[in-house]
XYZ file of C-alpha atoms in Angstrom:
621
model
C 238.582 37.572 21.442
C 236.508 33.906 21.437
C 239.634 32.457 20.364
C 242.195 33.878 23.428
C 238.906 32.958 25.503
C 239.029 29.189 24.653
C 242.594 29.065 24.939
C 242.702 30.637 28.354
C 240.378 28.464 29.247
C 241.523 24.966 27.845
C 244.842 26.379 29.782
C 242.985 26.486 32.942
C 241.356 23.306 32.499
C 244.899 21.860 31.808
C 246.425 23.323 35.095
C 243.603 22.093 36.815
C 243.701 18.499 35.810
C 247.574 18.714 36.404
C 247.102 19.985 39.599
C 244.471 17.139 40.390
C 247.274 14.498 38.708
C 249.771 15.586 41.333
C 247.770 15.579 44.390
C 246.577 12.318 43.069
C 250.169 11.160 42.291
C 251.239 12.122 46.130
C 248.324 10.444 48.095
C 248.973 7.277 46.050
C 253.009 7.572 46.738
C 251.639 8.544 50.471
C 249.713 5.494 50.760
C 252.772 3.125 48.880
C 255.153 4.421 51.405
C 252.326 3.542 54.353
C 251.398 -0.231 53.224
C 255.473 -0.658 52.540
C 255.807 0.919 56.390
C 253.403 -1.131 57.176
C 255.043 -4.127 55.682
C 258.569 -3.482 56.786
C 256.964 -3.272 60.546
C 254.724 -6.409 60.635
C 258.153 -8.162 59.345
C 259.772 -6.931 62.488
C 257.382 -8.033 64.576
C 256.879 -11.175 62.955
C 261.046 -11.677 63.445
C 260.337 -10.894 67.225
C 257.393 -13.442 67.246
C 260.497 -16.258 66.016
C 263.312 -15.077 68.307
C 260.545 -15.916 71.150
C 258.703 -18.634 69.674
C 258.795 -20.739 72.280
C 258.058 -18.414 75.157
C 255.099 -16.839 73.007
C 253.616 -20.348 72.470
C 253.502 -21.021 76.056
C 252.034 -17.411 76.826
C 249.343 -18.805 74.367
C 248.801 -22.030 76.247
C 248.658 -20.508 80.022
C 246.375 -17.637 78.423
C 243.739 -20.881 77.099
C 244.186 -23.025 79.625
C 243.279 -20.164 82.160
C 240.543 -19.408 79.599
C 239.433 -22.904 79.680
C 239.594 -23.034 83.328
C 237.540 -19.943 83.512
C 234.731 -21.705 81.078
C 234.506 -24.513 83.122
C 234.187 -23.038 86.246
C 230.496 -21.831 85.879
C 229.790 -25.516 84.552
C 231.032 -27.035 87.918
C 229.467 -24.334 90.261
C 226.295 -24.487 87.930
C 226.004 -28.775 88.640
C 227.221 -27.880 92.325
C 224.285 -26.088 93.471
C 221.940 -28.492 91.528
C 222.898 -30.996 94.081
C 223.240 -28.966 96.516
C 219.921 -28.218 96.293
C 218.936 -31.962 95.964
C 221.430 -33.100 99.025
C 222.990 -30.307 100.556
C 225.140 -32.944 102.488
C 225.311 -35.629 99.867
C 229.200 -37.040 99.023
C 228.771 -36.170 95.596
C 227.746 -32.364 96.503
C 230.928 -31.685 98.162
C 233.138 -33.528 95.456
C 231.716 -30.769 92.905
C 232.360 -28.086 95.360
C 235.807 -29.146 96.097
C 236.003 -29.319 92.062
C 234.820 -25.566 91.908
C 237.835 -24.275 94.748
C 240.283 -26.396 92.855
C 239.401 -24.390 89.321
C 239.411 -21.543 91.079
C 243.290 -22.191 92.744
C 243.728 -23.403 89.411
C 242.833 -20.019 87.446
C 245.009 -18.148 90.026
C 247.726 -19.711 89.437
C 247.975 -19.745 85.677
C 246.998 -16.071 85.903
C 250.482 -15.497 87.512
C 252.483 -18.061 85.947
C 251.036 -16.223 82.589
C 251.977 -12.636 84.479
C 255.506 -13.411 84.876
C 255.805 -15.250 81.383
C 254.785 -12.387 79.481
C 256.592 -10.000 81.319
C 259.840 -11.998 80.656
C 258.637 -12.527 76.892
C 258.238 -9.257 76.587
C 261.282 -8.064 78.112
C 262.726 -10.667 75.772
C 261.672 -9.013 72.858
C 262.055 -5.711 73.586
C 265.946 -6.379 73.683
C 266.383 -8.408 70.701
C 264.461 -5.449 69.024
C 266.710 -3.024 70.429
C 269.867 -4.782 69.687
C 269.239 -5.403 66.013
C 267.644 -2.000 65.060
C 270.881 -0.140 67.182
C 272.802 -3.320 64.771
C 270.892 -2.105 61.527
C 271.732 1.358 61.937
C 275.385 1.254 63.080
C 276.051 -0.999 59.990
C 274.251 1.377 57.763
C 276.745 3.939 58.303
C 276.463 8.279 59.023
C 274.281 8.231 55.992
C 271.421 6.373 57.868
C 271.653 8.902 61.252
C 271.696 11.696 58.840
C 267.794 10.314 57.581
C 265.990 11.446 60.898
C 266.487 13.764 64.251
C 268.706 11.978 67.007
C 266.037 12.868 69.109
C 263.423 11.458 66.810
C 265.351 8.411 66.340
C 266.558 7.766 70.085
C 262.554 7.716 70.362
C 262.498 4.833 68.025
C 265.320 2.700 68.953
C 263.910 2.884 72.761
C 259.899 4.189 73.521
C 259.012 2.489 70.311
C 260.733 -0.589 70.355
C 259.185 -0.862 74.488
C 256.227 -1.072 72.596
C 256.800 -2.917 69.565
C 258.415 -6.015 71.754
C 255.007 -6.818 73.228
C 253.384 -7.815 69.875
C 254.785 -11.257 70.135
C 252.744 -11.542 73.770
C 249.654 -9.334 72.575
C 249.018 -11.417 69.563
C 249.063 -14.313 72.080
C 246.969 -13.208 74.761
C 244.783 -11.913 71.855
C 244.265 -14.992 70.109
C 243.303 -16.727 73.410
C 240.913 -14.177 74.770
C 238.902 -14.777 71.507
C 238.616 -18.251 73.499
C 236.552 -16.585 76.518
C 233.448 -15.042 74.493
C 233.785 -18.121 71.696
C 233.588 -20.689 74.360
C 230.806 -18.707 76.397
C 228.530 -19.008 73.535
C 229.096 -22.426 72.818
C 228.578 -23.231 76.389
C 225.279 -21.162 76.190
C 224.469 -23.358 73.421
C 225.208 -26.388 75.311
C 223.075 -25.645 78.587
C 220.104 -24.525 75.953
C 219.995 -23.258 72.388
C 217.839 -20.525 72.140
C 220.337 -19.070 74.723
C 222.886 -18.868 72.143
C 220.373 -17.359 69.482
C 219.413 -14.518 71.918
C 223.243 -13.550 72.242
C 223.768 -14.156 68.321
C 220.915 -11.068 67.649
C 223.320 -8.705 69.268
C 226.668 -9.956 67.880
C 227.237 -8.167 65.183
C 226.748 -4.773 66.969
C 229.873 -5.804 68.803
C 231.808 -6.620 65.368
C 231.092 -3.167 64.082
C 232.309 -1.703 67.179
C 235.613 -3.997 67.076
C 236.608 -2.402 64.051
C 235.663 1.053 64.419
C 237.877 0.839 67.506
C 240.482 -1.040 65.785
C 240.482 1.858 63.053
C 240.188 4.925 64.569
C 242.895 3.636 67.640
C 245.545 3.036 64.673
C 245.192 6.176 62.961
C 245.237 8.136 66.605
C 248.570 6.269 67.684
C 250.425 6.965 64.792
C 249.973 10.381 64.605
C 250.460 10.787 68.708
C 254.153 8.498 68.154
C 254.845 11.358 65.531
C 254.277 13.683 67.485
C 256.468 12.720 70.778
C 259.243 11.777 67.741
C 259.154 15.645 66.671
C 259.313 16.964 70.154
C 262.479 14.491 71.372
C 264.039 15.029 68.278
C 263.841 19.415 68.673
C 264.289 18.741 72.243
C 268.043 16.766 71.848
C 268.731 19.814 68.811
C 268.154 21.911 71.809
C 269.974 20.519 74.428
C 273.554 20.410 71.805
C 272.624 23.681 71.196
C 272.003 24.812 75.235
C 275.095 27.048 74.973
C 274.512 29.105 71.901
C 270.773 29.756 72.717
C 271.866 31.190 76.584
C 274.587 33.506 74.459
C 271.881 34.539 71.656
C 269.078 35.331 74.790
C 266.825 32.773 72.712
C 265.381 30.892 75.286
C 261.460 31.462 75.113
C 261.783 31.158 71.327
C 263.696 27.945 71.311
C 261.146 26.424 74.349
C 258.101 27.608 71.547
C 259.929 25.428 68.468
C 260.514 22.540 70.871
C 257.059 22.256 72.255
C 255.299 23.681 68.759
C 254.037 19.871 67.996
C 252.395 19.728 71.771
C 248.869 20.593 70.861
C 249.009 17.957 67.729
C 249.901 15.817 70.255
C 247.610 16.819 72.810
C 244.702 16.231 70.171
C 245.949 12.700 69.196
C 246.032 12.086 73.044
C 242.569 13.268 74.008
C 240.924 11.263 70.201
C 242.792 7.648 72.064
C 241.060 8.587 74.966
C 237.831 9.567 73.278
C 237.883 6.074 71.048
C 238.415 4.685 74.229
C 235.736 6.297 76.141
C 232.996 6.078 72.615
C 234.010 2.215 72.704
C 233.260 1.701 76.364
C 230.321 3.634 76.504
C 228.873 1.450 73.508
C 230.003 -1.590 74.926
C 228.538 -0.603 78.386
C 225.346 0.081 76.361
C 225.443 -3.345 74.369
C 226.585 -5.547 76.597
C 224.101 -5.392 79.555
C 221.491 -5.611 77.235
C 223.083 -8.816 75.677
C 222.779 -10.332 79.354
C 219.594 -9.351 80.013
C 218.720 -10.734 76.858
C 220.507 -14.107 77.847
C 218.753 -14.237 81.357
C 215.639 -13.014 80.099
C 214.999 -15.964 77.507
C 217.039 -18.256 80.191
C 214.080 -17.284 83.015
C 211.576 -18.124 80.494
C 213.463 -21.340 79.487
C 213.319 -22.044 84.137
C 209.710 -21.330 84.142
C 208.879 -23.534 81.305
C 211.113 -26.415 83.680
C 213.812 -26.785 80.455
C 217.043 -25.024 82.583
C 217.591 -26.150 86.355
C 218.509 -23.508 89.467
C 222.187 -24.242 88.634
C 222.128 -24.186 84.491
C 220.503 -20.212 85.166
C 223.441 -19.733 87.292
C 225.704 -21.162 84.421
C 223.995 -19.347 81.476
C 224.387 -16.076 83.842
C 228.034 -16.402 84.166
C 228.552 -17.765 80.327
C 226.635 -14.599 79.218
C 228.974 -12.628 80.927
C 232.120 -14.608 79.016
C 230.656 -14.331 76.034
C 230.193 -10.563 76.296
C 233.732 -10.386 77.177
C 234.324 -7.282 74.942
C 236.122 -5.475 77.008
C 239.383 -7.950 77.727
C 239.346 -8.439 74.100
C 239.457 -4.764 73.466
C 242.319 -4.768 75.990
C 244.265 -6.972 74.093
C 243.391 -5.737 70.628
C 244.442 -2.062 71.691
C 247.630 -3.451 72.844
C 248.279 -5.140 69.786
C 247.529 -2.077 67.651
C 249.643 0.028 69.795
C 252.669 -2.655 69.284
C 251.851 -2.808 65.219
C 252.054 0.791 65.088
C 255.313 1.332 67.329
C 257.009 -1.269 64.541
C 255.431 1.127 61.640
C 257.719 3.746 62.979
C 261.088 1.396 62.293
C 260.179 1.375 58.605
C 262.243 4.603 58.369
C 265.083 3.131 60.142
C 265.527 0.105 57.722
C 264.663 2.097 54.763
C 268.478 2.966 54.196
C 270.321 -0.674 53.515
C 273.425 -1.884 55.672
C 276.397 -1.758 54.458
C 277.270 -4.911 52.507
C 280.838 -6.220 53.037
C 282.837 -8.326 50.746
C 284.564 -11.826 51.931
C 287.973 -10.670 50.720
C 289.599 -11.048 54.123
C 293.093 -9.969 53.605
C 294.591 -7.228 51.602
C 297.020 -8.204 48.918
C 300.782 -6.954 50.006
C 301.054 -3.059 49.206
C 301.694 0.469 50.330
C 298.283 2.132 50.809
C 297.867 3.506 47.211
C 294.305 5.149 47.351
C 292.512 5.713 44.230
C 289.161 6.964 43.392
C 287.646 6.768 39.990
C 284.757 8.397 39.087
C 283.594 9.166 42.191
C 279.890 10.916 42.898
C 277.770 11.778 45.884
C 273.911 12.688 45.898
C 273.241 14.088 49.757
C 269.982 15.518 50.350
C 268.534 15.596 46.329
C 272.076 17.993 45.583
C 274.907 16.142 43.874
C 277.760 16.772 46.380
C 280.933 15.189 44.215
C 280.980 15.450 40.629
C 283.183 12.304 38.710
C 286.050 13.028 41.308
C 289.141 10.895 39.947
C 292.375 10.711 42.325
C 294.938 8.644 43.168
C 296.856 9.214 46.120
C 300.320 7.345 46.385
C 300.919 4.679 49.023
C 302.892 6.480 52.050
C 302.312 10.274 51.048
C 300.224 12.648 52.473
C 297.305 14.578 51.043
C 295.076 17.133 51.948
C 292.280 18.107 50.540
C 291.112 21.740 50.404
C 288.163 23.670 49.382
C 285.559 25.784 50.810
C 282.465 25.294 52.964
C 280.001 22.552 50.922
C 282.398 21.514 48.255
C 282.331 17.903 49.069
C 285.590 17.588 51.568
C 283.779 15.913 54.554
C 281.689 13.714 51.996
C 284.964 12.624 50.158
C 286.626 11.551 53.500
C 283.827 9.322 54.381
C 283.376 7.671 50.709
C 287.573 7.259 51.288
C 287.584 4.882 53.928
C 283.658 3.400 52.941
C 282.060 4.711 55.772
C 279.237 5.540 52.911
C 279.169 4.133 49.947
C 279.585 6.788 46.341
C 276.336 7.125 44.090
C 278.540 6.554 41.115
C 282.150 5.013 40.762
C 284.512 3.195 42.984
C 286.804 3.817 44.963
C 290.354 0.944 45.785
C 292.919 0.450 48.044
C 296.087 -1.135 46.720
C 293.932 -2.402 43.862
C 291.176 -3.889 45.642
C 287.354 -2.139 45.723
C 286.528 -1.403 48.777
C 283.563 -3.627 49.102
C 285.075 -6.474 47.928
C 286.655 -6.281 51.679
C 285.334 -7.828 54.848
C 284.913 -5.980 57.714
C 287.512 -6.702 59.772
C 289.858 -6.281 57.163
C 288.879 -3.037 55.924
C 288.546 -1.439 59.177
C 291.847 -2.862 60.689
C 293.559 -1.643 56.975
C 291.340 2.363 57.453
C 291.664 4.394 60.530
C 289.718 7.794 61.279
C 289.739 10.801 63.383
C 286.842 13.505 63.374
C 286.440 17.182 63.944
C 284.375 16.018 66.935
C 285.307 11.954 67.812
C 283.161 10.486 70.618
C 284.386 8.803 73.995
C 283.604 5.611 73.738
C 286.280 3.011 75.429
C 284.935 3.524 79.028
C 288.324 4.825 80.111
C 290.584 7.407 78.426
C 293.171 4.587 77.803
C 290.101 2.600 76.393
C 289.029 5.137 74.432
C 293.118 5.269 72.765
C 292.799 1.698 72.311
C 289.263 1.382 70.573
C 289.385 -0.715 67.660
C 289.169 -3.843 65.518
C 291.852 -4.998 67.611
C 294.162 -3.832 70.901
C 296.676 -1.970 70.505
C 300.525 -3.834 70.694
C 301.924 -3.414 74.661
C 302.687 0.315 75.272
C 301.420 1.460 71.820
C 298.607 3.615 73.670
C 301.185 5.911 75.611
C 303.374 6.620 72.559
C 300.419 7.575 70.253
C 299.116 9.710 73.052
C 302.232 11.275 73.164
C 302.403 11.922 68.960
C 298.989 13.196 69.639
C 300.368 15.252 72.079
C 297.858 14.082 74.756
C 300.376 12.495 77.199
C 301.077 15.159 79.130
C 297.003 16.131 80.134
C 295.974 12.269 80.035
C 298.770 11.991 83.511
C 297.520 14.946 85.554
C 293.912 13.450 85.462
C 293.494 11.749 88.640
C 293.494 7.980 87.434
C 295.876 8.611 84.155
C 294.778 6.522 81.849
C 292.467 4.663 84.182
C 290.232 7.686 84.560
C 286.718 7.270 83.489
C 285.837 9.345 80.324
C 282.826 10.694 82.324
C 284.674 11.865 85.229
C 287.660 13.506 82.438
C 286.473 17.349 81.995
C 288.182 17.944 78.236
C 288.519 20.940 76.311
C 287.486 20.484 72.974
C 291.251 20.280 71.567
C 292.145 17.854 74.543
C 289.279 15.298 72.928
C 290.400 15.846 69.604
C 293.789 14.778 70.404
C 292.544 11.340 72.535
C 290.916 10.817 68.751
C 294.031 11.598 66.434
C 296.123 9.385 69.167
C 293.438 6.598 69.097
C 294.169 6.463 64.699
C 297.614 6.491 65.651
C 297.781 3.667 68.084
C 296.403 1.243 65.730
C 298.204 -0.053 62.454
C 297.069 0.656 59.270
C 297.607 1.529 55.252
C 295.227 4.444 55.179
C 294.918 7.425 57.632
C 292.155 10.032 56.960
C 291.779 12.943 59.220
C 288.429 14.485 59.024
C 288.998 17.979 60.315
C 290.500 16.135 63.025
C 292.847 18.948 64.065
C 290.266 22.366 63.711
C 290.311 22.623 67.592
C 294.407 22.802 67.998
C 295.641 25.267 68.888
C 298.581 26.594 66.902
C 301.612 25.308 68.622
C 299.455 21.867 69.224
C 298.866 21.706 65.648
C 302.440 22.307 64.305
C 303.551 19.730 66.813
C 300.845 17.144 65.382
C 301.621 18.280 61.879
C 305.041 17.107 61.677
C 304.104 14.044 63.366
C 301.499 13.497 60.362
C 304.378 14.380 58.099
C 306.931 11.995 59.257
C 306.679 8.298 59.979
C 303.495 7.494 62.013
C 303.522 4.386 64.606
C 303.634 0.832 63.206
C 306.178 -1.000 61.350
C 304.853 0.617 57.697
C 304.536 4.147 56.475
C 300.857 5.276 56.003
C 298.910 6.657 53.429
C 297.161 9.792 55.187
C 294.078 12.048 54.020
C 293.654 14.761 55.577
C 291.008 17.632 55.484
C 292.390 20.430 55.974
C 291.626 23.910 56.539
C 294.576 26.027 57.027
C 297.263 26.963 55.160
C 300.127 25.441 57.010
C 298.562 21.687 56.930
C 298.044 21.907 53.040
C 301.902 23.445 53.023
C 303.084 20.450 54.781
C 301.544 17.589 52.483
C 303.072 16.193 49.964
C 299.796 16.593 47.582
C 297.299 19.288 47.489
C 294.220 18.293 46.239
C 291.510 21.495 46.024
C 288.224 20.561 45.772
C 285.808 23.322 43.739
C 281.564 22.887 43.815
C 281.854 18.862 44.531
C 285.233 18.452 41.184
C 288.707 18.215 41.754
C 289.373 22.130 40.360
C 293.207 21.095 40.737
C 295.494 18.594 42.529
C 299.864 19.280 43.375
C 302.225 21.017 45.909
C 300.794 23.605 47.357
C 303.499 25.980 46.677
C 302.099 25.366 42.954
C 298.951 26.278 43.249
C 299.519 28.888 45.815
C 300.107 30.952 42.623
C 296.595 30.765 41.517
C 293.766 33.341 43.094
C 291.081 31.114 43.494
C 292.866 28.750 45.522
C 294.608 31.527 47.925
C 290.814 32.562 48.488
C 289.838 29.215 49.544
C 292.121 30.076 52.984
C 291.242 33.761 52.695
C 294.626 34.913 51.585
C 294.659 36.931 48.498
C 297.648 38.874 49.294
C 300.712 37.111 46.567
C 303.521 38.539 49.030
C 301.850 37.533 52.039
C 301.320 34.183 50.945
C 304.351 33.331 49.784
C 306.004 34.362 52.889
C 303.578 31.987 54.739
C 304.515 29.166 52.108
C 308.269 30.072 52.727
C 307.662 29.651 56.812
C 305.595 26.413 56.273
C 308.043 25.090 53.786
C 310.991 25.803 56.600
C 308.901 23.950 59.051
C 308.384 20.973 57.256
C 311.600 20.714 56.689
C 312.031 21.219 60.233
């Protein structure tokens, strides 16, 4: 028994010290992924701080020179009322006075010259920010959306980067209000020393309550940003999902998930306010008792006839500067607020932009697509497995399979609107990233189950691309798309606003398969793009993906398909089968095997061929 007793409890110890390894292991990956966060976000705001430079620098110079203006005002007033005193109507008396209203016009006006700047700057800012995060995650492709909550990252790209673009201006204003206090405690050292030692005993009560401030507001902000991410992100699920959740009788359940991380955010809310409070309640605490201190030793320092009538007024309004806590604290919570708001990017920049080649044109060729090798990691799970195909310039293939075995991962990789874990994949010979931009877009063209509005008009949306469309090109596509005859009975045509267009789902899929017609091409790939026809619609679409497409070449087309009839019409079948190409040919071929009549839920021999008889007669059709 002594011996299964040691053992059991050596195994113990083990599991233990495992268990303490991987906790250990996570908070140091936790606190990797937070200093590279942080990084990533101090770079963005230190790119900001460049594209502004210049405006920044002068928010930095009116901020000191009102500063400096402000420090010498006491001075003047101080040496004003000493002669005042001495010659209440002397020359020299009312030259200082006028000196004093002039500093004081003076600080007024810098204080809205340095309004207006940093309003500007920081409008400024805020855009550049916008436009080259929206930039970044555009050119990282689907894959990069697909990383957080549209919600979540709307949030980002707008609330956060509002707050991010006035680092540039904080960090300014910051780095002059450290001129106020500094330059009141010189100035108390100037008008008498042991005025500047009184306010020196206190100081560093005031550093410690700096950084406590500093520390507590960043963790508080972060987690309160988190939390209004999490809510706009379940909120915008919500909203795309207002339809099904009336149907389902769902609605107090969904408004619970949405508003579930309210009370984390509540907390975070109330702990800002309650740093806020703690650090004004200290500094209302400290600082008095700084001044008193000040005027205390500067009465003694009067009495003793070594400070005049004027020099206590000065050291009264110095000590005051130089307990200036609260304007820095201002500034410094601002600035924590903006380094925090640029933490939150980290996650946006985290997946790379696509890198394009410099290859500008394609070599002369007929839109032979082949991939070799292909894989796909989505989400941890390995989504295609070494796919290798080759698809003939000018032919048409669709590509099969059921629900998660890759189809919608291998059209994207296709036409490189993501990049494959593993292999590569060429057009007419030539890897797709050796290709510019330009050129591979104007040589790929894409429609979607679900393709967005996005040319303004519904002729703009037809002619959305790398490049208009040739004259008239947009009213024949429309009409392969068959899309003509709605796009005329709106009430502008073509002209009519996409807003003011009320589209069936099948209407909008066919304004996206007739904007990838009306633009030339070598490659075609339909993602889905006609789920939402119905069945005449479809046909009619079909054998206009069968035949000769606009342009003067034939096309190379891809198509995802998921009926019968479209995989009966192409000229190759490829079936796709747990992320591998289970088989590839006609699809009278391998109508004959079971497994691929399940994929369209037709397991019936006799029925199927029938249907591959009718399809076959319609394509020839």
């Amino acid at each position: 028994m002594a011996p299964s007793s040691t053992t059991d409890t050596t195994d113990t110890t083990d599991t233990t010290d495992a268990a303490d390894t991987t906790g250990t292991t996570a908070a140091a990956a936790s606190a990797a992924a937070e200093e590279a966060a942080g990084r990533s976000g101090d770079r963005l705001s230190r790119g900001a701080l460049r594209h502004s430079a210049g405006r920044v620098a002068a928010v930095f110079c009116l901020t000191t020179a009102s500063a400096a203006v402000g420090l010498a005002l006491p001075a003047v007033l101080g040496h004003a009322l000493d002669l005042l005193l001495v010659a209440p109507h002397g020359a020299e008396a009312r030259r200082w006075v006028l000196a004093g209203a002039g500093l004081t016009c003076l600080l007024v006006v810098l204080d809205a010259l340095d309004s207006l700047l940093t309003g500007t700057t920081n409008a400024r800012c805020v855009a550049w920010l916008r436009r080259r995060l929206l930039r970044h995650t555009l050119s990282a492709g689907p894959r990069a959306a697909h990383r957080l909550a549209p919600g979540d990252l709307v949030t980002r790209l707008v609330g956060n980067a509002a707050q991010a673009g006035t680092a540039p201006t904080a960090l300014a204003s910051a780095l002059a209000a450290v001129v106020t206090p500094v330059g009141g405690l010189v100035a108390l050292a100037l008008i008498d020393p042991w005025l500047a030692l009184a306010f020196l005993a206190g100081l560093p009560l005031l550093a410690v309550l700096l950084r406590a401030f500093i520390r507590d507001t960043t963790d508080s902000v972060a987690r309160y940003q988190q939390s209004q991410g999490e809510i706009a992100g379940r909120l915008v699920e919500a909203l795309g999902g207002a339809r099904t959740i009336a149907a389902a009788g769902t609605a107090d359940r969904e408004r619970t998930r949405v508003l579930a991380p309210l009370p984390e955010l509540g907390r975070q809310g109330r702990r800002m306010w309650q740093v806020q409070g703690r650090s004004a309640a200290w500094a209302a605490a400290i600082v008095p008792l700084l001044q008193i201190a000040v005027l205390a030793v500067a009465g003694l320092r009067l009495t003793a006839a070594q400070l005049s009538v004027g020099g206590l007024l000065a050291a009264a309004r110095y000590a005051v500067l130089a307990t200036g806590i609260g304007l820095l604290v201002g500034h410094l919570n601002g600035l924590v607020r903006s380094r925090t708001a640029a933490r939150r990017f980290a996650a946006v920049l985290a997946e790379p932009a696509i890198a394009y080649g410099t290859r500008r044109p394609l070599p002369p060729g007929d839109g032979t697509l082949e991939l070799r090798g292909v894989e796909a990691v989505r989400g941890g799970r390995t989504v295609l497995r070494g796919v290798d195909l080759v698809v003939p310039g000018g032919s048409c293939a669709a590509v099969v399979g059921r629900s998660g075995s890759g189809k919608s991962t291998l059209a994207a990789i296709a036409g490189r609107l993501a990049d494959p874990d593993g292999g590569e994949v060429l057009l007419d010979g030539v890897p797709l990233p050796d290709l510019s931009h330009d050129a591979l877009r104007s040589a790929v063209g894409y429609a979607f189950e679900r393709p967005a509005l996005l040319g303004g008009t519904i002729g703009g949306t037809i002619a959305l691309g790398p490049a208009p469309p040739p004259p008239g090109r947009v009213t024949e596509a429309a009409r392969a798309a068959c899309a003509d005859d709605f796009v005329r009975l709106l009430p502008d045509g073509y002209a009519t606003p996409c807003a003011d267009a009320p589209l069936s789902g099948g209407e909008t899929q066919r304004l996206g398969l007739a904007r990838a017609f009306a633009h030339d091409g070598r490659l075609l790939i339909l993602d889905d793009a006609t789920s939402s026809l119905d069945t005449v619609t479809e046909l009619r679409v079909s054998r206009a993906l069968s035949g000769r497409l606009l342009g003067s070449r034939p096309r190379t087309r891809l198509i995802v398909a998921h009926r019968a009839a479209t995989a009966a019409r192409a000229d190759l079948v490829v079936w796709l089968e747990d992320g591998r190409v289970r088989a590839a040919g006609r699809h009278a071929e391998l109508w004959e095997l079971a497994g691929y009549r399940a994929v369209f839920a037709a397991p019936d021999v006799s029925e199927a061929s029938g249907e591959a008889q009718t399809d076959g007669g319609v394509q020839g059709g």
